[in-house]
């Protein structure tokens, strides 16, 4: 997974080791230094060792309410194409996760998800058994689904809400999903939408069966207002993300901007969107580089200057 030499160099703040981890999808949190990041990697390796041992001895293992079987493990080659997608879009390639084919109880439209824990770091992927023999099922594509979840795993330390889904949906194959896929920031947004849709259905059913004289429009009002609010919020999020990317091109190559934004917290994206003058951007970058280990790595990997590090292990 990660060599002891790499973890040791990481704990000492070696920039080359930090760049290698970044390229493998391990980003520093705002409250992490090199030592705490090394401890997180050691926790991941220990948790993975215990998990693998349980699988080997018992043939299955449990994570919270999930049970997985050794015989259902996803072959490593199925991660190759998703890893190429994340490398092309965001310059990282996760090669240290495991996954399983699972059909959860009650998951009629379940496609897949990632179980990840932080700061006691551990990651596990599960996808529908249908993907074992074919790349697509209903409206899901296996490669896109895995690439999407790899994005969430890599950004776990950034504790993002506003741009988490927006950035992960950049792995989508259609422009519509890339733009609108992140309109639901949190599960609460989707639950509210479903609840209002069910309420509308119940109101329409009651009107049709019992009170046909009542006007139809009041039943549509809550859902319409909620959708309008979601759309307005999402358009604002996308506008600020585009502006942040545009401002970054004042210093960074255009083909690095998406990877840079991917490594930003919500607060950093909002701040970058306001830095329209190049000198303000340079000052901001200098300050972040001094205060954030993650930004020292970002500058080392993506700066157009010649002193950047090579993340190749």
PDB file of C-alpha atoms in Angstrom:
ATOM      1  CA  UNK A   1       0.000   0.000   0.000  1.00  0.00           C
ATOM      2  CA  UNK A   2       2.458   2.651   1.244  1.00  0.00           C
ATOM      3  CA  UNK A   3       6.076   1.763   1.926  1.00  0.00           C
ATOM      4  CA  UNK A   4       7.534   2.359   5.367  1.00  0.00           C
ATOM      5  CA  UNK A   5      10.231   4.505   3.759  1.00  0.00           C
ATOM      6  CA  UNK A   6       7.552   6.750   2.239  1.00  0.00           C
ATOM      7  CA  UNK A   7       5.686   7.083   5.547  1.00  0.00           C
ATOM      8  CA  UNK A   8       8.919   7.813   7.398  1.00  0.00           C
ATOM      9  CA  UNK A   9       9.909  10.532   4.930  1.00  0.00           C
ATOM     10  CA  UNK A  10       6.381  11.887   5.144  1.00  0.00           C
ATOM     11  CA  UNK A  11       6.563  12.184   8.935  1.00  0.00           C
ATOM     12  CA  UNK A  12       9.736  14.242   8.498  1.00  0.00           C
ATOM     13  CA  UNK A  13       7.989  16.661   6.141  1.00  0.00           C
ATOM     14  CA  UNK A  14       9.765  15.497   2.980  1.00  0.00           C
ATOM     15  CA  UNK A  15       8.168  17.431   0.111  1.00  0.00           C
ATOM     16  CA  UNK A  16       8.770  14.665  -2.426  1.00  0.00           C
ATOM     17  CA  UNK A  17       6.889  12.192  -0.216  1.00  0.00           C
ATOM     18  CA  UNK A  18       4.039  14.667   0.231  1.00  0.00           C
ATOM     19  CA  UNK A  19       3.797  15.144  -3.537  1.00  0.00           C
ATOM     20  CA  UNK A  20       3.705  11.389  -4.068  1.00  0.00           C
ATOM     21  CA  UNK A  21       0.827  11.057  -1.605  1.00  0.00           C
ATOM     22  CA  UNK A  22      -1.014  13.908  -3.307  1.00  0.00           C
ATOM     23  CA  UNK A  23      -0.631  12.153  -6.648  1.00  0.00           C
ATOM     24  CA  UNK A  24      -2.068   9.007  -5.054  1.00  0.00           C
ATOM     25  CA  UNK A  25      -5.142  10.828  -3.782  1.00  0.00           C
ATOM     26  CA  UNK A  26      -4.188  11.611  -0.182  1.00  0.00           C
ATOM     27  CA  UNK A  27      -4.639  15.330   0.527  1.00  0.00           C
ATOM     28  CA  UNK A  28      -3.771  17.186   3.735  1.00  0.00           C
ATOM     29  CA  UNK A  29      -6.536  18.640   5.843  1.00  0.00           C
ATOM     30  CA  UNK A  30      -6.345  22.211   7.126  1.00  0.00           C
ATOM     31  CA  UNK A  31      -5.537  20.956  10.627  1.00  0.00           C
ATOM     32  CA  UNK A  32      -2.936  18.378   9.556  1.00  0.00           C
ATOM     33  CA  UNK A  33       0.817  18.646   9.557  1.00  0.00           C
ATOM     34  CA  UNK A  34       3.266  16.100   8.191  1.00  0.00           C
ATOM     35  CA  UNK A  35       3.303  14.097  11.419  1.00  0.00           C
ATOM     36  CA  UNK A  36      -0.484  13.816  11.760  1.00  0.00           C
ATOM     37  CA  UNK A  37      -0.782  12.944   8.073  1.00  0.00           C
ATOM     38  CA  UNK A  38       1.760  10.148   8.570  1.00  0.00           C
ATOM     39  CA  UNK A  39      -0.285   8.911  11.540  1.00  0.00           C
ATOM     40  CA  UNK A  40      -3.394   8.861   9.344  1.00  0.00           C
ATOM     41  CA  UNK A  41      -1.576   6.755   6.748  1.00  0.00           C
ATOM     42  CA  UNK A  42      -0.394   4.343   9.436  1.00  0.00           C
ATOM     43  CA  UNK A  43      -3.971   4.086  10.749  1.00  0.00           C
ATOM     44  CA  UNK A  44      -5.184   3.304   7.234  1.00  0.00           C
ATOM     45  CA  UNK A  45      -2.605   0.566   6.789  1.00  0.00           C
ATOM     46  CA  UNK A  46      -3.365  -0.961  10.191  1.00  0.00           C
ATOM     47  CA  UNK A  47      -7.122  -0.897   9.584  1.00  0.00           C
ATOM     48  CA  UNK A  48      -6.618  -2.456   6.159  1.00  0.00           C
ATOM     49  CA  UNK A  49      -4.350  -5.149   7.654  1.00  0.00           C
ATOM     50  CA  UNK A  50      -6.982  -6.103  10.244  1.00  0.00           C
ATOM     51  CA  UNK A  51      -9.703  -6.114   7.604  1.00  0.00           C
ATOM     52  CA  UNK A  52      -7.681  -8.333   5.257  1.00  0.00           C
ATOM     53  CA  UNK A  53      -6.846 -10.711   8.110  1.00  0.00           C
ATOM     54  CA  UNK A  54     -10.529 -11.069   9.010  1.00  0.00           C
ATOM     55  CA  UNK A  55     -11.378 -11.743   5.367  1.00  0.00           C
ATOM     56  CA  UNK A  56      -8.669 -14.374   5.105  1.00  0.00           C
ATOM     57  CA  UNK A  57      -9.594 -16.168   8.335  1.00  0.00           C
ATOM     58  CA  UNK A  58     -13.391 -15.941   8.153  1.00  0.00           C
ATOM     59  CA  UNK A  59     -14.100 -15.471   4.463  1.00  0.00           C
ATOM     60  CA  UNK A  60     -16.140 -12.362   5.214  1.00  0.00           C
ATOM     61  CA  UNK A  61     -15.957  -9.133   7.212  1.00  0.00           C
ATOM     62  CA  UNK A  62     -18.372  -6.561   8.584  1.00  0.00           C
ATOM     63  CA  UNK A  63     -18.181  -2.774   8.395  1.00  0.00           C
ATOM     64  CA  UNK A  64     -20.951  -1.120  10.406  1.00  0.00           C
ATOM     65  CA  UNK A  65     -24.159  -2.637   8.951  1.00  0.00           C
ATOM     66  CA  UNK A  66     -22.421  -4.041   5.862  1.00  0.00           C
ATOM     67  CA  UNK A  67     -21.187  -7.600   5.375  1.00  0.00           C
ATOM     68  CA  UNK A  68     -18.795  -8.407   2.513  1.00  0.00           C
ATOM     69  CA  UNK A  69     -17.424 -11.745   1.318  1.00  0.00           C
ATOM     70  CA  UNK A  70     -13.903 -12.437   0.126  1.00  0.00           C
ATOM     71  CA  UNK A  71     -15.211 -14.124  -3.020  1.00  0.00           C
ATOM     72  CA  UNK A  72     -17.032 -10.914  -4.001  1.00  0.00           C
ATOM     73  CA  UNK A  73     -13.946  -8.697  -4.039  1.00  0.00           C
ATOM     74  CA  UNK A  74     -13.716  -6.350  -7.037  1.00  0.00           C
ATOM     75  CA  UNK A  75     -10.734  -7.274  -9.259  1.00  0.00           C
ATOM     76  CA  UNK A  76      -8.044  -4.557  -9.280  1.00  0.00           C
ATOM     77  CA  UNK A  77      -8.326  -4.182 -13.056  1.00  0.00           C
ATOM     78  CA  UNK A  78     -11.844  -2.743 -12.691  1.00  0.00           C
ATOM     79  CA  UNK A  79     -10.297   0.257 -10.924  1.00  0.00           C
ATOM     80  CA  UNK A  80      -7.889   0.960 -13.778  1.00  0.00           C
ATOM     81  CA  UNK A  81     -10.250   2.941 -16.018  1.00  0.00           C
ATOM     82  CA  UNK A  82     -11.756   4.999 -13.133  1.00  0.00           C
ATOM     83  CA  UNK A  83      -8.209   5.788 -11.988  1.00  0.00           C
ATOM     84  CA  UNK A  84      -7.367   7.008 -15.492  1.00  0.00           C
ATOM     85  CA  UNK A  85     -10.406   9.302 -15.364  1.00  0.00           C
ATOM     86  CA  UNK A  86      -9.322  10.905 -12.083  1.00  0.00           C
ATOM     87  CA  UNK A  87      -5.746  11.204 -13.331  1.00  0.00           C
ATOM     88  CA  UNK A  88      -6.874  12.986 -16.486  1.00  0.00           C
ATOM     89  CA  UNK A  89      -9.265  15.344 -14.710  1.00  0.00           C
ATOM     90  CA  UNK A  90      -7.638  15.954 -11.341  1.00  0.00           C
ATOM     91  CA  UNK A  91      -4.072  14.569 -11.470  1.00  0.00           C
ATOM     92  CA  UNK A  92      -4.487  11.843  -8.863  1.00  0.00           C
ATOM     93  CA  UNK A  93      -4.623   8.067  -9.081  1.00  0.00           C
ATOM     94  CA  UNK A  94      -5.807   6.055  -6.070  1.00  0.00           C
ATOM     95  CA  UNK A  95      -4.285   2.566  -6.039  1.00  0.00           C
ATOM     96  CA  UNK A  96      -4.735   1.663  -2.370  1.00  0.00           C
ATOM     97  CA  UNK A  97      -8.455   0.859  -2.029  1.00  0.00           C
ATOM     98  CA  UNK A  98     -10.422  -2.370  -2.082  1.00  0.00           C
ATOM     99  CA  UNK A  99     -14.009  -2.979  -3.132  1.00  0.00           C
ATOM    100  CA  UNK A 100     -16.748  -5.594  -3.223  1.00  0.00           C
ATOM    101  CA  UNK A 101     -19.830  -6.528  -5.209  1.00  0.00           C
ATOM    102  CA  UNK A 102     -22.815  -6.163  -2.872  1.00  0.00           C
ATOM    103  CA  UNK A 103     -26.588  -5.834  -3.207  1.00  0.00           C
ATOM    104  CA  UNK A 104     -27.742  -4.119   0.020  1.00  0.00           C
ATOM    105  CA  UNK A 105     -31.142  -5.024   1.417  1.00  0.00           C
ATOM    106  CA  UNK A 106     -33.718  -2.516   0.234  1.00  0.00           C
ATOM    107  CA  UNK A 107     -31.347  -1.013  -2.338  1.00  0.00           C
ATOM    108  CA  UNK A 108     -33.658  -1.267  -5.339  1.00  0.00           C
ATOM    109  CA  UNK A 109     -31.889   1.508  -7.261  1.00  0.00           C
ATOM    110  CA  UNK A 110     -28.537   1.166  -5.494  1.00  0.00           C
ATOM    111  CA  UNK A 111     -25.549   1.552  -7.807  1.00  0.00           C
ATOM    112  CA  UNK A 112     -22.617   1.843  -5.446  1.00  0.00           C
ATOM    113  CA  UNK A 113     -20.937   3.947  -2.786  1.00  0.00           C
ATOM    114  CA  UNK A 114     -17.791   4.307  -0.720  1.00  0.00           C
ATOM    115  CA  UNK A 115     -17.519   3.685   2.999  1.00  0.00           C
ATOM    116  CA  UNK A 116     -14.851   5.988   4.362  1.00  0.00           C
ATOM    117  CA  UNK A 117     -13.901   6.956   7.887  1.00  0.00           C
ATOM    118  CA  UNK A 118     -11.919   9.957   9.086  1.00  0.00           C
ATOM    119  CA  UNK A 119      -9.639  10.605  10.936  1.00  0.00           C
ATOM    120  CA  UNK A 120      -9.394   6.869  11.848  1.00  0.00           C
ATOM    121  CA  UNK A 121      -8.794   6.361   8.167  1.00  0.00           C
ATOM    122  CA  UNK A 122     -10.320   3.453   6.266  1.00  0.00           C
ATOM    123  CA  UNK A 123     -11.897   3.143   2.814  1.00  0.00           C
ATOM    124  CA  UNK A 124     -14.070   0.473   1.222  1.00  0.00           C
ATOM    125  CA  UNK A 125     -16.001   0.516  -2.072  1.00  0.00           C
ATOM    126  CA  UNK A 126     -19.183  -1.410  -2.757  1.00  0.00           C
ATOM    127  CA  UNK A 127     -20.962  -1.621  -6.113  1.00  0.00           C
ATOM    128  CA  UNK A 128     -23.962  -3.561  -7.343  1.00  0.00           C
ATOM    129  CA  UNK A 129     -23.395  -7.188  -8.347  1.00  0.00           C
ATOM    130  CA  UNK A 130     -24.771  -6.384 -11.796  1.00  0.00           C
ATOM    131  CA  UNK A 131     -21.474  -4.574 -12.517  1.00  0.00           C
ATOM    132  CA  UNK A 132     -19.534  -7.816 -12.140  1.00  0.00           C
ATOM    133  CA  UNK A 133     -20.325  -8.875 -15.688  1.00  0.00           C
ATOM    134  CA  UNK A 134     -21.298  -5.638 -17.441  1.00  0.00           C
ATOM    135  CA  UNK A 135     -20.145  -1.998 -17.342  1.00  0.00           C
ATOM    136  CA  UNK A 136     -23.612  -0.445 -17.085  1.00  0.00           C
ATOM    137  CA  UNK A 137     -26.889  -0.918 -15.216  1.00  0.00           C
ATOM    138  CA  UNK A 138     -29.960   1.298 -15.597  1.00  0.00           C
ATOM    139  CA  UNK A 139     -28.628   4.875 -15.622  1.00  0.00           C
ATOM    140  CA  UNK A 140     -25.321   3.941 -13.910  1.00  0.00           C
ATOM    141  CA  UNK A 141     -21.954   3.388 -15.572  1.00  0.00           C
ATOM    142  CA  UNK A 142     -19.439   1.415 -13.535  1.00  0.00           C
ATOM    143  CA  UNK A 143     -16.366   3.475 -14.456  1.00  0.00           C
ATOM    144  CA  UNK A 144     -18.114   6.785 -13.839  1.00  0.00           C
ATOM    145  CA  UNK A 145     -19.537   5.565 -10.536  1.00  0.00           C
ATOM    146  CA  UNK A 146     -16.164   4.378  -9.235  1.00  0.00           C
ATOM    147  CA  UNK A 147     -14.384   7.538 -10.420  1.00  0.00           C
ATOM    148  CA  UNK A 148     -17.044   9.650  -8.679  1.00  0.00           C
ATOM    149  CA  UNK A 149     -16.524   7.825  -5.385  1.00  0.00           C
ATOM    150  CA  UNK A 150     -12.730   7.982  -5.717  1.00  0.00           C
ATOM    151  CA  UNK A 151     -13.137  11.767  -5.788  1.00  0.00           C
ATOM    152  CA  UNK A 152     -14.993  11.714  -2.465  1.00  0.00           C
ATOM    153  CA  UNK A 153     -12.328   9.503  -0.896  1.00  0.00           C
ATOM    154  CA  UNK A 154      -9.479  11.782  -1.969  1.00  0.00           C
ATOM    155  CA  UNK A 155     -11.214  14.919  -0.617  1.00  0.00           C
ATOM    156  CA  UNK A 156     -12.305  13.439   2.715  1.00  0.00           C
ATOM    157  CA  UNK A 157      -9.886  15.622   4.716  1.00  0.00           C
ATOM    158  CA  UNK A 158     -11.184  18.841   3.110  1.00  0.00           C
ATOM    159  CA  UNK A 159     -14.577  18.533   4.862  1.00  0.00           C
ATOM    160  CA  UNK A 160     -16.395  20.086   1.924  1.00  0.00           C
ATOM    161  CA  UNK A 161     -20.140  20.485   1.491  1.00  0.00           C
ATOM    162  CA  UNK A 162     -20.739  23.210  -1.085  1.00  0.00           C
ATOM    163  CA  UNK A 163     -18.475  21.912  -3.868  1.00  0.00           C
ATOM    164  CA  UNK A 164     -18.074  18.248  -2.938  1.00  0.00           C
ATOM    165  CA  UNK A 165     -20.709  16.861  -5.297  1.00  0.00           C
ATOM    166  CA  UNK A 166     -20.099  19.481  -7.980  1.00  0.00           C
ATOM    167  CA  UNK A 167     -16.450  18.467  -8.295  1.00  0.00           C
ATOM    168  CA  UNK A 168     -17.130  14.729  -8.090  1.00  0.00           C
ATOM    169  CA  UNK A 169     -19.725  15.025 -10.864  1.00  0.00           C
ATOM    170  CA  UNK A 170     -17.055  16.321 -13.241  1.00  0.00           C
ATOM    171  CA  UNK A 171     -16.365  12.627 -13.877  1.00  0.00           C
ATOM    172  CA  UNK A 172     -19.790  12.333 -15.576  1.00  0.00           C
ATOM    173  CA  UNK A 173     -19.950  11.507 -19.268  1.00  0.00           C
ATOM    174  CA  UNK A 174     -22.667  14.067 -20.128  1.00  0.00           C
ATOM    175  CA  UNK A 175     -22.520  17.850 -19.898  1.00  0.00           C
ATOM    176  CA  UNK A 176     -25.929  17.906 -18.208  1.00  0.00           C
ATOM    177  CA  UNK A 177     -24.770  15.763 -15.265  1.00  0.00           C
ATOM    178  CA  UNK A 178     -21.470  17.618 -15.041  1.00  0.00           C
ATOM    179  CA  UNK A 179     -23.363  20.893 -14.597  1.00  0.00           C
ATOM    180  CA  UNK A 180     -26.458  19.870 -12.633  1.00  0.00           C
ATOM    181  CA  UNK A 181     -25.259  16.701 -10.891  1.00  0.00           C
ATOM    182  CA  UNK A 182     -24.174  18.578  -7.776  1.00  0.00           C
ATOM    183  CA  UNK A 183     -27.410  20.506  -7.253  1.00  0.00           C
ATOM    184  CA  UNK A 184     -28.108  18.419  -4.135  1.00  0.00           C
ATOM    185  CA  UNK A 185     -25.283  19.349  -1.784  1.00  0.00           C
ATOM    186  CA  UNK A 186     -26.309  17.039   1.054  1.00  0.00           C
ATOM    187  CA  UNK A 187     -28.663  14.093   1.622  1.00  0.00           C
ATOM    188  CA  UNK A 188     -31.035  16.529   3.351  1.00  0.00           C
ATOM    189  CA  UNK A 189     -31.559  18.324   0.020  1.00  0.00           C
ATOM    190  CA  UNK A 190     -32.580  15.149  -1.793  1.00  0.00           C
ATOM    191  CA  UNK A 191     -34.763  14.000   1.120  1.00  0.00           C
ATOM    192  CA  UNK A 192     -36.567  17.351   1.104  1.00  0.00           C
ATOM    193  CA  UNK A 193     -37.135  17.095  -2.647  1.00  0.00           C
ATOM    194  CA  UNK A 194     -38.521  13.560  -2.369  1.00  0.00           C
ATOM    195  CA  UNK A 195     -40.699  14.538   0.589  1.00  0.00           C
ATOM    196  CA  UNK A 196     -42.231  17.490  -1.254  1.00  0.00           C
ATOM    197  CA  UNK A 197     -42.765  15.348  -4.362  1.00  0.00           C
ATOM    198  CA  UNK A 198     -44.592  12.730  -2.276  1.00  0.00           C
ATOM    199  CA  UNK A 199     -46.645  15.479  -0.641  1.00  0.00           C
ATOM    200  CA  UNK A 200     -47.586  16.794  -4.081  1.00  0.00           C
ATOM    201  CA  UNK A 201     -48.620  13.321  -5.214  1.00  0.00           C
ATOM    202  CA  UNK A 202     -50.746  12.821  -2.096  1.00  0.00           C
ATOM    203  CA  UNK A 203     -52.397  16.218  -2.569  1.00  0.00           C
ATOM    204  CA  UNK A 204     -53.169  15.511  -6.217  1.00  0.00           C
ATOM    205  CA  UNK A 205     -54.535  12.077  -5.361  1.00  0.00           C
ATOM    206  CA  UNK A 206     -56.730  13.520  -2.620  1.00  0.00           C
ATOM    207  CA  UNK A 207     -57.960  16.229  -4.960  1.00  0.00           C
ATOM    208  CA  UNK A 208     -58.827  13.694  -7.665  1.00  0.00           C
ATOM    209  CA  UNK A 209     -60.656  11.353  -5.294  1.00  0.00           C
ATOM    210  CA  UNK A 210     -62.293  13.611  -2.727  1.00  0.00           C
ATOM    211  CA  UNK A 211     -62.068  17.356  -3.515  1.00  0.00           C
ATOM    212  CA  UNK A 212     -62.039  17.872  -7.296  1.00  0.00           C
ATOM    213  CA  UNK A 213     -63.234  21.468  -6.963  1.00  0.00           C
ATOM    214  CA  UNK A 214     -60.026  22.603  -5.236  1.00  0.00           C
ATOM    215  CA  UNK A 215     -57.481  24.465  -7.427  1.00  0.00           C
ATOM    216  CA  UNK A 216     -54.356  22.518  -8.370  1.00  0.00           C
ATOM    217  CA  UNK A 217     -51.702  25.241  -8.065  1.00  0.00           C
ATOM    218  CA  UNK A 218     -51.375  25.401  -4.224  1.00  0.00           C
ATOM    219  CA  UNK A 219     -50.175  21.790  -4.170  1.00  0.00           C
ATOM    220  CA  UNK A 220     -47.402  22.625  -6.643  1.00  0.00           C
ATOM    221  CA  UNK A 221     -46.193  25.733  -4.818  1.00  0.00           C
ATOM    222  CA  UNK A 222     -43.884  24.182  -2.122  1.00  0.00           C
ATOM    223  CA  UNK A 223     -42.057  21.929  -4.594  1.00  0.00           C
ATOM    224  CA  UNK A 224     -41.778  24.710  -7.184  1.00  0.00           C
ATOM    225  CA  UNK A 225     -40.343  27.170  -4.660  1.00  0.00           C
ATOM    226  CA  UNK A 226     -37.887  24.588  -3.344  1.00  0.00           C
ATOM    227  CA  UNK A 227     -36.681  23.713  -6.852  1.00  0.00           C
ATOM    228  CA  UNK A 228     -36.293  27.410  -7.688  1.00  0.00           C
ATOM    229  CA  UNK A 229     -34.235  27.916  -4.522  1.00  0.00           C
ATOM    230  CA  UNK A 230     -32.045  24.901  -5.322  1.00  0.00           C
ATOM    231  CA  UNK A 231     -31.457  26.152  -8.861  1.00  0.00           C
ATOM    232  CA  UNK A 232     -30.613  29.681  -7.740  1.00  0.00           C
ATOM    233  CA  UNK A 233     -28.165  28.374  -5.130  1.00  0.00           C
ATOM    234  CA  UNK A 234     -26.554  25.981  -7.601  1.00  0.00           C
ATOM    235  CA  UNK A 235     -26.120  28.603 -10.309  1.00  0.00           C
ATOM    236  CA  UNK A 236     -24.397  30.834  -7.756  1.00  0.00           C
ATOM    237  CA  UNK A 237     -22.089  27.976  -6.740  1.00  0.00           C
ATOM    238  CA  UNK A 238     -21.177  27.279 -10.366  1.00  0.00           C
ATOM    239  CA  UNK A 239     -20.595  30.953 -11.108  1.00  0.00           C
ATOM    240  CA  UNK A 240     -18.179  31.294  -8.184  1.00  0.00           C
ATOM    241  CA  UNK A 241     -16.380  28.088  -9.157  1.00  0.00           C
ATOM    242  CA  UNK A 242     -15.894  29.349 -12.719  1.00  0.00           C
ATOM    243  CA  UNK A 243     -14.664  32.703 -11.436  1.00  0.00           C
ATOM    244  CA  UNK A 244     -12.190  31.030  -9.080  1.00  0.00           C
ATOM    245  CA  UNK A 245     -10.848  28.981 -11.984  1.00  0.00           C
ATOM    246  CA  UNK A 246     -10.587  32.039 -14.194  1.00  0.00           C
ATOM    247  CA  UNK A 247      -8.671  33.933 -11.510  1.00  0.00           C
ATOM    248  CA  UNK A 248      -6.238  31.037 -11.036  1.00  0.00           C
ATOM    249  CA  UNK A 249      -5.237  31.228 -14.711  1.00  0.00           C
ATOM    250  CA  UNK A 250      -3.505  34.521 -13.909  1.00  0.00           C
ATOM    251  CA  UNK A 251      -0.664  32.398 -12.497  1.00  0.00           C
ATOM    252  CA  UNK A 252      -1.242  28.703 -13.228  1.00  0.00           C
ATOM    253  CA  UNK A 253      -1.487  26.943 -16.613  1.00  0.00           C
ATOM    254  CA  UNK A 254      -5.091  26.512 -17.714  1.00  0.00           C
ATOM    255  CA  UNK A 255      -4.780  22.724 -17.869  1.00  0.00           C
ATOM    256  CA  UNK A 256      -3.921  22.624 -14.140  1.00  0.00           C
ATOM    257  CA  UNK A 257      -6.799  24.763 -12.884  1.00  0.00           C
ATOM    258  CA  UNK A 258      -9.367  21.984 -12.456  1.00  0.00           C
ATOM    259  CA  UNK A 259      -6.888  19.890 -10.471  1.00  0.00           C
ATOM    260  CA  UNK A 260      -6.123  22.923  -8.297  1.00  0.00           C
ATOM    261  CA  UNK A 261      -9.778  23.651  -7.573  1.00  0.00           C
ATOM    262  CA  UNK A 262     -10.253  19.988  -6.715  1.00  0.00           C
ATOM    263  CA  UNK A 263      -7.735  20.397  -3.880  1.00  0.00           C
ATOM    264  CA  UNK A 264      -9.425  23.511  -2.446  1.00  0.00           C
ATOM    265  CA  UNK A 265     -11.793  23.759   0.482  1.00  0.00           C
ATOM    266  CA  UNK A 266     -15.142  25.502   0.059  1.00  0.00           C
ATOM    267  CA  UNK A 267     -13.783  28.586   1.813  1.00  0.00           C
ATOM    268  CA  UNK A 268     -10.727  28.700  -0.440  1.00  0.00           C
ATOM    269  CA  UNK A 269     -12.852  28.523  -3.596  1.00  0.00           C
ATOM    270  CA  UNK A 270     -14.974  31.417  -2.356  1.00  0.00           C
ATOM    271  CA  UNK A 271     -11.837  33.427  -1.559  1.00  0.00           C
ATOM    272  CA  UNK A 272     -10.281  32.694  -4.959  1.00  0.00           C
ATOM    273  CA  UNK A 273     -13.456  33.821  -6.715  1.00  0.00           C
ATOM    274  CA  UNK A 274     -12.935  37.311  -5.273  1.00  0.00           C
ATOM    275  CA  UNK A 275      -9.263  37.697  -6.286  1.00  0.00           C
ATOM    276  CA  UNK A 276      -9.631  39.355  -9.667  1.00  0.00           C
ATOM    277  CA  UNK A 277      -6.230  41.100  -9.684  1.00  0.00           C
ATOM    278  CA  UNK A 278      -3.084  39.049 -10.254  1.00  0.00           C
ATOM    279  CA  UNK A 279      -1.141  40.722  -7.453  1.00  0.00           C
ATOM    280  CA  UNK A 280      -3.918  39.879  -4.989  1.00  0.00           C
ATOM    281  CA  UNK A 281      -3.829  36.266  -6.130  1.00  0.00           C
ATOM    282  CA  UNK A 282      -0.054  36.057  -5.692  1.00  0.00           C
ATOM    283  CA  UNK A 283      -0.289  37.498  -2.179  1.00  0.00           C
ATOM    284  CA  UNK A 284      -3.052  35.053  -1.287  1.00  0.00           C
ATOM    285  CA  UNK A 285      -1.050  32.105  -2.639  1.00  0.00           C
ATOM    286  CA  UNK A 286       2.008  33.177  -0.682  1.00  0.00           C
ATOM    287  CA  UNK A 287       0.003  33.399   2.541  1.00  0.00           C
ATOM    288  CA  UNK A 288      -1.638  30.015   2.008  1.00  0.00           C
ATOM    289  CA  UNK A 289       1.684  28.413   1.189  1.00  0.00           C
ATOM    290  CA  UNK A 290       3.090  29.671   4.484  1.00  0.00           C
ATOM    291  CA  UNK A 291       0.131  28.531   6.591  1.00  0.00           C
ATOM    292  CA  UNK A 292      -1.009  25.316   4.871  1.00  0.00           C
ATOM    293  CA  UNK A 293       0.960  22.141   4.211  1.00  0.00           C
ATOM    294  CA  UNK A 294      -1.547  21.218   1.508  1.00  0.00           C
ATOM    295  CA  UNK A 295      -0.823  24.445  -0.359  1.00  0.00           C
ATOM    296  CA  UNK A 296       2.916  23.880  -0.171  1.00  0.00           C
ATOM    297  CA  UNK A 297       2.271  20.587  -1.935  1.00  0.00           C
ATOM    298  CA  UNK A 298      -0.096  22.210  -4.439  1.00  0.00           C
ATOM    299  CA  UNK A 299       2.476  24.851  -5.309  1.00  0.00           C
ATOM    300  CA  UNK A 300       5.219  22.241  -5.572  1.00  0.00           C
ATOM    301  CA  UNK A 301       3.186  20.113  -7.980  1.00  0.00           C
ATOM    302  CA  UNK A 302       1.399  22.722 -10.081  1.00  0.00           C
ATOM    303  CA  UNK A 303       3.401  25.935  -9.960  1.00  0.00           C
ATOM    304  CA  UNK A 304       4.599  27.021 -13.434  1.00  0.00           C
ATOM    305  CA  UNK A 305       8.006  27.764 -11.924  1.00  0.00           C
ATOM    306  CA  UNK A 306      10.785  25.220 -12.331  1.00  0.00           C
ATOM    307  CA  UNK A 307      11.205  24.152  -8.708  1.00  0.00           C
ATOM    308  CA  UNK A 308       8.105  21.949  -8.553  1.00  0.00           C
ATOM    309  CA  UNK A 309       8.535  18.348  -7.464  1.00  0.00           C
ATOM    310  CA  UNK A 310       8.009  15.173  -9.458  1.00  0.00           C
ATOM    311  CA  UNK A 311       5.369  13.026  -7.714  1.00  0.00           C
ATOM    312  CA  UNK A 312       6.445   9.831  -9.438  1.00  0.00           C
ATOM    313  CA  UNK A 313       7.453   7.373  -6.718  1.00  0.00           C
TER     314      UNK A 313
END
